[in-house]
């Protein structure tokens, strides 16, 4: 018998009698009164900042300014001008000062933002850059994780991630330190 | 044999100030958990859903494991099955060896701790770098993690500073967590970028899609995996959940229960390797099917490793994780470990006051304190109870079964409360135990309950 067969047959031998899958009534759960306000509050609570801009033009302006100041910027958002290809080698990406990536949507209850592989260009980009900017439109917000999972197909792409704030740790005496391994800052740019 | 929990706890308690500090720090984490839970009016509903989903899954585990395997394989992931720790280690070793690699990175995985993977690989000449900050600290110190979520919670910043001074050349006397974290960041960046193989744990494996979810705050799992050519995810068979929509329930509970955060910084969903990458999943039994067959203990397999039961436990807080001498400490560890080795871990179910606080905070509604009590009975039947405990169990049963004696006992009663309090709350032994203090009280009056229970 292979390990697989042995494990599965032991499960069959030892499992309890069938218990039905519960019916989950997600609609019964309260929604926050103001989704944008709640989202903003939680992004801040998890260590990020929220910047509102009136128009996509502001994003383009910011990216252009930073590029001309000679910073290593990777822009993945079409509204920010030229969309850059992302190098494969992490050793090169290590020096990225700021990465602009389009989020699919934000979640009000915890400030998390769903980001798909295709938006990143390289899966490591949102982790290895010094600072991360995630771009959302004001309408791209949901109330909670139930709505979030109802809006995505998790296996649509090979990889996807919810990002809530910059990288952090409290492993030394429970003191919060921002920038453990990943970005030291996260801004959420909301186009109103 | 290991020194017992009581002996090790005594050693931990020798430093009273540090014990107080450990106690207070964890209690603070517990309070953050309470605040985060109270924000959600639906908290109890979420716990019930989580518990029901896990009960259902365990009762169909073979079906969901097979579905997961089939989907994962179709996604281009190689699935391996390991009967026990030795199998798990050998499978991983083979993947590493086939590629001719000599060093790897690993993000937090309690399963690999349970299997002692690091020791095994190091003996075969492979360098393993733990990349979670807390885990790296204890790895430098050649210690095991003392907590499943906060691996270095037993250490003060002075300890970390000394360790880093020795291993990373940080300046002596600099205890600033910011400075120390920055030093670790620089050190580990180099390891990430050079690494060709990364091992991660698995928080949730979704049968419906064949993918799995890894939760971290630091981003270390992602840094390792996305740099490496090979990703190996290690999971116990109980990590399966049926559908993607169930992630909504579990991700809402996990971080709030663990640290009081509304969600972990990164909740990463892995389905297919990136172009040119290889992805493996190792599905491990290591005693879990045996636990599934123990009716009284099977629902310990619902655990999502949030550590809320650790943070709330008065015994854990004042004895430290190392006193449990196993990879998973705390109340849930005291249920899981006797299944792995009853003799070596016979002391653990006694490392509890049975106060029920663990059961009250558990996000998947495991009846932790009741199972601890049940293990004590099993262990007593097997003749594995230490003489001191045997005597106290008997005496407690004797006193509690005689209300008049207990009442008269007066100061003796107070002595019992102080020294044997764990037994006072066991309803089969104590006719005074009020049902309203029990989680999930049966729907019967106190009178009915009393009549039924007093003969015991
Ligand atoms: S037993 Fe419950 S409270 Fe303890 S770690 Fe597991 S899920 Fe968390």
XYZ file of C-alpha atoms and ligand atoms in Angstrom:
656
model
C 0.000 0.000 0.000
C 1.364 3.447 -0.831
C 1.465 6.192 1.783
C -1.439 7.830 0.015
C -3.625 4.724 0.125
C -2.752 4.061 3.737
C -3.614 7.597 4.837
C -6.878 7.666 2.912
C -7.933 4.242 4.170
C -7.082 5.212 7.758
C -9.194 8.323 7.348
C -12.105 6.252 6.091
C -11.693 3.819 8.981
C -11.507 6.509 11.659
C -13.674 9.395 10.505
C -16.987 10.058 12.235
C -20.329 9.589 10.520
C -21.064 12.264 7.958
C -21.896 15.710 9.285
C -23.602 18.041 6.793
C -21.925 21.192 5.470
C -23.434 24.178 7.290
C -25.435 26.718 5.363
C -23.647 30.052 5.707
C -25.902 33.034 5.436
C -23.369 35.769 4.706
C -26.179 38.212 4.034
C -27.085 38.090 7.719
C -23.879 39.947 8.588
C -23.941 43.684 9.256
C -22.196 45.962 6.814
C -20.245 48.998 7.948
C -22.212 52.189 7.547
C -19.647 53.996 5.454
C -17.384 51.666 3.494
C -14.802 54.272 2.430
C -14.501 55.648 5.947
C -14.177 52.192 7.488
C -11.634 51.135 4.890
C -9.548 54.264 5.532
C -9.657 53.678 9.271
C -8.402 50.113 8.920
C -5.671 50.867 6.394
C -4.322 53.319 8.950
C -4.774 50.821 11.763
C -2.626 48.268 9.925
C 0.125 50.824 9.329
C -0.692 52.153 5.872
C -1.825 55.545 4.624
C -4.696 56.486 2.363
C -4.309 59.252 -0.209
C -7.314 60.521 -2.128
C -6.730 62.028 -5.530
C -9.378 63.680 -7.607
C -8.303 62.307 -10.944
C -6.020 59.734 -12.582
C -3.939 62.658 -13.821
C -2.519 63.063 -10.311
C -1.114 59.535 -10.413
C 0.517 60.157 -13.777
C 2.016 63.358 -12.415
C 3.427 61.644 -9.335
C 5.001 58.783 -11.296
C 6.473 61.183 -13.841
C 7.951 63.412 -11.144
C 9.533 60.506 -9.307
C 10.988 59.081 -12.502
C 12.523 62.392 -13.467
C 14.013 62.721 -9.990
C 16.035 59.627 -10.894
C 14.359 57.179 -8.511
C 14.024 53.537 -9.504
C 10.263 53.340 -10.010
C 8.299 50.439 -11.387
C 4.859 51.440 -12.544
C 2.325 48.694 -13.304
C -0.770 50.912 -13.452
C -1.877 52.030 -16.938
C -3.266 55.300 -15.540
C 0.233 56.132 -14.269
C 1.720 56.318 -17.767
C 4.147 53.830 -19.215
C 3.686 50.329 -17.737
C 7.092 48.839 -16.969
C 8.194 45.285 -17.561
C 9.458 43.780 -14.338
C 12.921 42.190 -14.245
C 12.954 38.531 -13.203
C 16.039 38.716 -11.010
C 15.285 39.609 -7.365
C 18.811 41.012 -6.979
C 17.869 43.791 -9.423
C 14.471 44.382 -7.893
C 16.005 44.872 -4.499
C 16.812 48.442 -5.403
C 13.268 49.387 -6.450
C 12.384 52.499 -4.528
C 8.692 52.508 -5.213
C 6.321 50.158 -7.018
C 2.879 51.208 -8.271
C 0.462 48.297 -8.573
C -3.240 48.191 -9.314
C -5.282 46.509 -6.589
C -8.468 44.689 -7.598
C -10.439 45.975 -4.599
C -10.109 46.864 -0.939
C -11.863 45.319 2.059
C -13.374 47.792 4.522
C -13.327 45.589 7.642
C -9.542 45.121 7.671
C -7.901 47.437 5.135
C -6.719 44.519 2.984
C -6.381 44.834 -0.788
C -6.564 41.964 -3.260
C -3.682 42.000 -5.737
C -3.369 39.586 -8.641
C -0.247 38.196 -10.216
C -0.913 39.840 -13.577
C -1.035 43.255 -11.908
C 2.379 42.675 -10.299
C 4.307 41.501 -13.327
C 6.553 39.528 -10.978
C 5.194 37.922 -7.829
C 8.010 39.273 -5.730
C 7.552 42.931 -6.672
C 5.086 43.955 -3.919
C 7.349 42.318 -1.331
C 10.811 43.411 -2.400
C 10.212 47.095 -3.165
C 11.126 49.670 -0.537
C 7.719 51.346 -0.732
C 4.492 50.075 -2.211
C 1.641 52.096 -3.681
C -1.603 50.235 -4.359
C -4.067 52.032 -6.584
C -7.849 51.671 -6.305
C -10.860 53.440 -7.693
C -13.324 54.668 -5.112
C -15.899 52.149 -6.276
C -13.535 49.226 -5.795
C -14.354 48.513 -2.169
C -16.264 45.707 -0.457
C -17.482 45.495 3.124
C -15.930 42.280 4.421
C -14.052 39.095 3.576
C -17.246 37.251 2.640
C -17.942 39.799 -0.074
C -14.268 39.720 -1.006
C -14.264 35.995 -1.676
C -17.588 36.281 -3.486
C -15.964 38.805 -5.856
C -12.909 36.773 -6.798
C -12.028 33.441 -8.238
C -8.973 32.573 -6.159
C -7.518 30.242 -8.780
C -8.056 32.566 -11.730
C -4.327 33.211 -11.748
C -1.491 31.176 -10.276
C -1.027 33.572 -7.387
C -2.959 36.294 -5.597
C -2.598 38.009 -2.233
C -4.461 40.194 0.225
C -2.107 42.924 1.409
C -2.940 44.852 4.595
C -0.376 47.506 5.405
C 3.406 47.435 5.156
C 5.479 44.436 6.242
C 5.726 44.298 10.030
C 6.869 42.296 13.021
C 6.549 42.405 16.786
C 8.835 39.465 17.459
C 11.156 41.443 19.722
C 9.341 42.035 23.001
C 6.080 42.720 21.168
C 7.375 46.104 19.935
C 5.874 46.865 16.566
C 8.499 47.434 13.859
C 7.436 48.371 10.334
C 9.466 46.978 7.443
C 10.400 43.475 8.566
C 11.336 42.003 5.199
C 9.004 43.694 2.764
C 8.022 47.315 2.106
C 8.608 49.899 4.794
C 5.592 51.893 3.705
C 2.261 51.242 2.024
C 0.123 53.953 0.476
C -3.291 53.296 -0.899
C -4.037 55.778 -3.608
C -7.758 56.112 -4.130
C -8.961 57.767 -7.296
C -12.192 59.500 -6.346
C 12.611 10.739 29.180
C 11.947 14.481 29.220
C 11.917 16.356 32.486
C 8.245 16.933 33.293
C 6.309 20.115 32.665
C 6.237 20.770 36.412
C 10.034 20.548 36.690
C 10.624 22.771 33.674
C 8.011 25.262 34.852
C 9.766 25.451 38.175
C 12.999 26.342 36.420
C 11.190 29.033 34.398
C 9.674 30.434 37.574
C 13.055 30.816 39.208
C 13.263 34.224 37.546
C 10.204 35.801 39.059
C 10.437 39.137 37.325
C 10.745 37.537 33.946
C 7.839 35.222 34.703
C 5.674 38.211 35.588
C 6.699 39.972 32.445
C 5.945 36.896 30.289
C 2.570 36.581 31.966
C 1.656 40.219 31.413
C 2.878 40.340 27.823
C 0.709 37.404 26.822
C -2.245 38.730 28.737
C -1.883 41.944 26.787
C -2.086 39.943 23.548
C -5.177 38.207 24.897
C -6.780 41.604 25.573
C -6.048 42.739 22.043
C -7.816 39.612 20.872
C -10.865 40.524 22.952
C -11.025 44.016 21.520
C -10.785 42.743 17.958
C -13.443 40.119 18.568
C -15.855 42.524 20.213
C -15.852 44.819 17.193
C -17.761 42.163 15.278
C -21.339 41.512 16.388
C -21.206 38.305 14.339
C -18.181 36.900 16.201
C -20.040 34.005 17.815
C -21.704 33.173 14.531
C -18.299 33.045 12.823
C -16.965 30.700 15.502
C -19.957 28.421 15.039
C -19.552 28.423 11.268
C -15.848 27.714 11.543
C -16.506 24.858 13.923
C -19.274 23.414 11.729
C -17.168 23.655 8.571
C -14.316 21.827 10.277
C -16.641 19.137 11.710
C -18.080 18.564 8.286
C -14.649 18.461 6.693
C -13.261 15.934 9.173
C -16.239 13.674 8.517
C -15.453 13.750 4.772
C -11.715 14.169 4.956
C -10.838 11.382 2.514
C -13.100 12.886 -0.135
C -11.683 16.387 0.288
C -8.071 15.202 0.365
C -8.594 13.335 -2.881
C -10.318 16.330 -4.451
C -7.513 18.611 -3.334
C -4.889 16.279 -4.746
C -6.644 16.000 -8.066
C -7.056 19.782 -8.450
C -3.546 20.569 -7.282
C -2.091 18.047 -9.710
C -4.128 19.565 -12.534
C -2.686 22.948 -11.484
C 0.820 21.623 -12.084
C 1.710 21.018 -8.449
C 3.398 17.775 -7.357
C 1.592 16.184 -4.426
C 3.382 13.869 -1.975
C 1.954 11.858 0.919
C 3.868 11.257 4.139
C 2.772 8.696 6.728
C 4.937 10.122 9.458
C 7.720 12.549 10.311
C 10.409 10.307 8.847
C 8.529 10.094 5.546
C 8.002 13.860 5.499
C 11.685 14.555 6.057
C 12.793 11.974 3.501
C 10.483 13.382 0.809
C 11.832 16.885 1.327
C 15.402 15.690 1.489
C 14.990 13.890 -1.819
C 13.675 17.009 -3.569
C 16.635 19.005 -2.254
C 19.160 16.321 -3.138
C 17.807 15.776 -6.649
C 18.549 19.432 -7.334
C 21.988 19.218 -5.759
C 21.199 22.036 -3.309
C 22.949 22.638 -0.021
C 20.974 25.458 1.499
C 17.348 26.400 1.742
C 15.074 28.949 3.411
C 12.017 28.145 5.453
C 9.161 30.285 6.708
C 7.172 29.350 9.761
C 5.732 25.861 9.771
C 4.858 24.137 13.018
C 4.583 20.885 11.102
C 8.257 20.964 10.158
C 9.014 21.631 13.845
C 6.868 18.661 14.802
C 8.860 16.528 12.337
C 12.231 17.978 13.414
C 13.048 18.738 9.808
C 15.833 21.215 10.575
C 17.870 18.724 12.595
C 17.333 16.054 10.008
C 18.490 18.226 7.112
C 21.383 19.708 9.016
C 22.652 16.220 9.764
C 22.619 15.636 6.022
C 24.751 18.707 5.477
C 21.991 21.043 4.334
C 21.832 24.549 5.765
C 18.301 25.595 6.756
C 17.607 29.267 7.390
C 14.444 30.110 9.280
C 13.240 33.442 7.953
C 10.554 34.501 10.389
C 12.313 36.988 12.678
C 11.300 35.238 15.887
C 12.274 31.870 14.470
C 15.618 33.157 13.261
C 16.341 34.474 16.744
C 15.642 31.143 18.425
C 17.475 29.296 15.655
C 20.623 31.332 16.340
C 20.236 30.419 20.001
C 19.721 26.730 19.184
C 16.390 26.787 20.959
C 12.989 25.634 19.728
C 10.200 28.238 19.344
C 8.322 28.683 22.621
C 5.013 29.783 21.068
C 3.401 28.862 17.741
C 2.685 32.463 16.708
C 5.297 34.395 18.728
C 8.319 32.060 18.623
C 10.645 34.269 20.692
C 8.125 35.543 23.217
C 10.202 34.128 26.087
C 13.118 36.450 25.251
C 13.839 40.031 26.237
C 15.323 42.526 23.821
C 18.610 42.288 25.734
C 18.731 38.565 24.898
C 18.064 39.269 21.232
C 20.695 41.983 21.212
C 23.315 39.610 22.614
C 22.375 36.913 20.129
C 22.594 39.333 17.200
C 25.858 40.749 18.455
C 27.299 37.267 18.325
C 25.821 36.180 14.991
C 25.251 39.370 13.024
C 27.837 41.694 14.546
C 25.348 44.278 15.825
C 26.664 46.761 18.354
C 26.851 45.729 21.979
C 24.256 47.253 24.266
C 21.929 48.374 21.474
C 18.547 46.976 22.488
C 16.409 48.969 20.084
C 13.930 46.580 18.394
C 13.949 48.785 15.284
C 17.731 48.560 14.990
C 17.775 44.820 15.664
C 15.000 44.138 13.159
C 16.829 46.159 10.523
C 19.955 44.047 11.086
C 17.926 40.876 10.605
C 16.319 42.345 7.485
C 19.690 42.960 5.851
C 20.973 39.540 6.853
C 17.893 37.689 5.609
C 17.557 39.632 2.338
C 20.822 38.127 1.277
C 19.555 34.643 2.154
C 16.320 35.158 0.238
C 18.032 36.293 -2.892
C 20.501 33.421 -2.880
C 17.953 30.792 -2.009
C 16.907 28.234 -4.576
C 14.383 26.354 -2.515
C 11.817 27.657 -0.046
C 9.667 25.694 2.370
C 6.474 27.140 3.810
C 3.713 25.901 6.029
C 0.080 25.913 4.948
C -2.674 27.687 6.842
C -5.556 26.524 4.678
C -5.726 24.147 1.711
C -8.817 24.533 -0.464
C -10.202 21.259 -1.856
C -12.348 22.990 -4.472
C -9.408 24.739 -6.177
C -6.339 22.693 -5.194
C -4.580 25.791 -3.846
C -3.342 26.815 -0.438
C -3.125 29.932 1.685
C -0.176 31.115 3.776
C -0.550 33.968 6.293
C 2.368 36.091 7.539
C 2.966 39.606 8.796
C 6.572 39.926 7.766
C 6.245 38.791 4.160
C 9.020 36.275 4.682
C 7.131 33.348 3.169
C 6.575 35.326 -0.038
C 10.112 36.693 -0.188
C 11.475 33.169 -0.019
C 9.026 31.491 -2.337
C 9.065 34.095 -5.097
C 12.865 34.129 -5.233
C 13.281 30.371 -5.226
C 13.057 27.934 -8.109
C 11.290 25.403 -5.932
C 8.507 25.897 -3.422
C 7.517 23.121 -1.012
C 4.382 23.589 1.091
C 4.017 21.225 4.066
C 0.584 20.519 5.491
C -1.112 18.188 7.930
C -4.167 16.404 6.525
C -6.389 18.558 8.740
C -5.554 21.814 6.931
C -8.165 21.116 4.267
C -11.263 23.259 3.914
C -13.885 22.475 1.275
C -14.424 25.762 -0.570
C -12.901 29.140 -1.316
C -15.832 30.918 0.345
C -14.856 29.272 3.640
C -11.663 31.298 3.611
C -13.843 34.305 4.383
C -14.808 32.751 7.713
C -11.325 31.587 8.693
C -9.374 34.679 7.652
C -11.744 36.791 9.735
C -11.095 34.654 12.796
C -7.408 33.784 12.551
C -5.521 37.063 13.046
C -8.106 38.548 15.390
C -7.788 35.490 17.614
C -3.996 35.381 17.331
C -2.825 38.956 17.862
C -5.921 41.144 17.649
C -5.069 42.306 14.122
C -8.041 42.484 11.739
C -6.075 40.323 9.271
C -2.447 39.298 8.756
C -0.459 41.672 6.546
C -0.153 39.052 3.812
C -2.716 36.381 3.008
C -1.132 34.651 0.026
C -3.001 32.273 -2.274
C -0.838 29.783 -4.168
C -2.331 27.781 -7.008
C 0.210 27.318 -9.778
C 3.979 27.653 -9.953
C 5.242 30.741 -11.753
C 6.882 30.047 -15.140
C 10.044 28.029 -14.577
C 9.193 27.293 -10.948
C 8.450 23.919 -9.381
C 5.817 23.546 -6.691
C 5.353 20.649 -4.288
C 2.892 19.901 -1.522
C 3.627 17.346 1.160
C 0.476 16.051 2.884
C 1.335 14.575 6.257
C -0.493 12.193 8.577
C 1.931 11.671 11.496
C -0.683 10.438 13.942
C -3.548 12.601 12.736
C -5.644 9.706 11.417
C -5.157 8.034 14.809
C -6.434 11.162 16.552
C -9.355 11.205 14.110
C -10.291 7.784 15.426
C -10.271 8.906 19.067
C -13.794 10.115 19.497
C -13.018 12.217 22.557
C -10.073 13.967 20.956
C -10.821 14.087 17.248
C -12.034 17.629 17.256
C -8.578 18.840 18.304
C -7.900 18.421 14.569
C -10.054 21.501 13.951
C -7.292 23.713 15.373
C -6.165 26.592 13.112
C -3.058 27.318 15.259
C -4.039 30.838 16.299
C -2.546 30.399 19.811
C -5.410 32.232 21.535
C -5.567 29.331 23.985
C -1.874 29.847 24.820
C -2.233 33.555 25.462
C -5.165 33.133 27.790
C -3.868 30.109 29.699
C -2.717 30.970 33.241
C -0.413 27.963 33.246
C 1.176 28.683 29.868
C 1.674 32.322 30.736
C 3.496 31.454 33.918
C 5.433 28.427 32.765
C 6.640 29.374 29.287
C 6.469 27.347 26.087
C 9.648 25.373 26.638
C 8.219 23.740 29.746
C 5.916 21.754 27.451
C 8.959 20.064 25.847
C 7.135 19.626 22.485
C 6.844 21.583 19.222
C 3.287 22.730 19.903
C 3.002 23.914 23.510
C 0.020 25.349 25.351
C -3.410 23.851 25.941
C -3.894 22.487 22.418
C -0.398 21.004 22.428
C -1.326 19.168 25.598
C -4.105 17.450 23.645
C -2.174 16.794 20.448
C 1.074 15.542 21.968
C -0.239 12.636 24.056
C -1.570 11.273 20.761
C 1.924 11.424 19.263
C 3.562 9.792 22.298
C 1.395 9.132 25.311
C 4.182 8.072 27.635
C 6.583 10.915 26.904
C 3.777 13.486 27.132
C 1.710 12.013 29.948
C 2.473 15.068 32.091
C 1.010 17.619 29.682
C -2.745 17.221 30.251
C -1.981 17.992 33.889
C -0.406 21.333 32.982
C -3.741 23.095 33.179
C -6.126 24.478 35.766
C -9.062 23.331 33.617
C -10.460 26.816 34.059
C -11.988 26.682 30.595
C -10.612 29.980 29.372
C -9.000 28.219 26.399
C -12.327 26.770 25.354
C -13.961 30.178 25.597
C -11.527 31.890 23.230
C -11.008 29.087 20.712
C -12.209 30.355 17.307
C -13.170 26.854 16.147
C -14.877 25.910 19.414
C -12.675 23.047 20.485
C -13.693 21.844 23.979
C -10.063 22.104 25.042
C -10.388 21.882 28.809
C -12.770 18.942 28.630
C -10.333 17.063 26.436
C -7.518 17.764 28.873
C -9.628 16.232 31.590
C -10.370 13.222 29.392
C -6.699 12.712 28.642
C -6.008 12.608 32.356
C -8.432 9.727 32.669
C -6.920 7.871 29.734
C -3.451 8.412 31.107
C -4.523 7.236 34.548
C -6.026 4.089 33.031
C -2.794 3.421 31.207
C -0.974 3.674 34.513
C 1.078 6.652 33.349
C 0.127 9.145 36.066
C 2.931 10.390 38.265
C 2.364 9.285 41.926
C 1.920 12.856 43.183
C -0.852 13.486 40.684
C -2.525 10.159 41.346
C -2.836 11.036 45.001
C -4.205 14.502 44.391
C -6.736 13.230 41.855
C -8.010 10.636 44.317
C -8.144 13.026 47.205
C -9.919 15.640 45.203
C -12.522 13.145 44.048
C -12.988 12.040 47.631
C -13.443 15.527 49.030
C -15.614 16.795 46.238
C -17.918 13.818 46.408
C -18.780 14.675 50.016
C -20.355 18.116 50.197
C -20.531 18.118 53.989
C -16.878 17.276 54.319
C -16.022 19.936 51.768
C -18.077 22.531 53.644
C -16.567 21.629 56.967
C -13.134 21.498 55.521
C -12.971 25.303 55.659
C -9.385 26.255 55.393
C -8.660 22.866 53.925
C -11.140 23.746 51.199
C -9.246 26.897 50.485
C -6.105 24.863 50.307
C -7.796 22.640 47.771
C -8.801 25.649 45.707
C -5.303 26.994 45.776
C -3.455 23.816 45.069
C -5.824 21.568 43.216
C -8.084 24.100 41.612
C -7.987 22.253 38.322
C -10.235 19.596 39.764
C -12.755 21.924 41.312
C -14.182 22.782 37.935
C -14.597 19.230 36.718
C -18.281 18.640 36.814
C -18.056 14.877 37.123
C -16.127 15.400 40.329
C -17.616 18.528 41.726
C -21.337 18.740 42.407
C -21.120 22.505 42.940
C -19.862 23.288 39.570
C -22.415 25.637 38.114
C -23.493 24.923 34.604
C -23.584 28.555 33.627
C -19.831 28.698 33.938
C -19.496 25.983 31.375
C -19.249 26.949 27.737
C -22.243 25.580 25.827
C -24.295 24.728 28.854
C -26.795 21.938 28.355
C -30.397 23.098 28.348
C -31.479 21.796 31.732
C -32.115 23.394 35.051
C -29.484 23.477 37.702
C -31.686 21.185 39.819
C -31.948 18.540 37.100
C -28.309 18.786 36.419
C -27.434 18.563 40.084
C -29.597 15.484 40.598
C -27.992 13.768 37.658
C -24.464 14.638 38.626
C -24.327 14.367 42.375
C -24.052 10.580 42.436
C -20.792 10.613 40.573
S -7.020 25.140 19.927
Fe -8.296 26.854 19.282
S -7.467 28.599 20.413
Fe -5.897 26.992 20.526
S -4.528 27.392 18.798
Fe -6.077 25.939 18.085
S -7.666 27.212 17.156
Fe -6.418 28.566 18.419
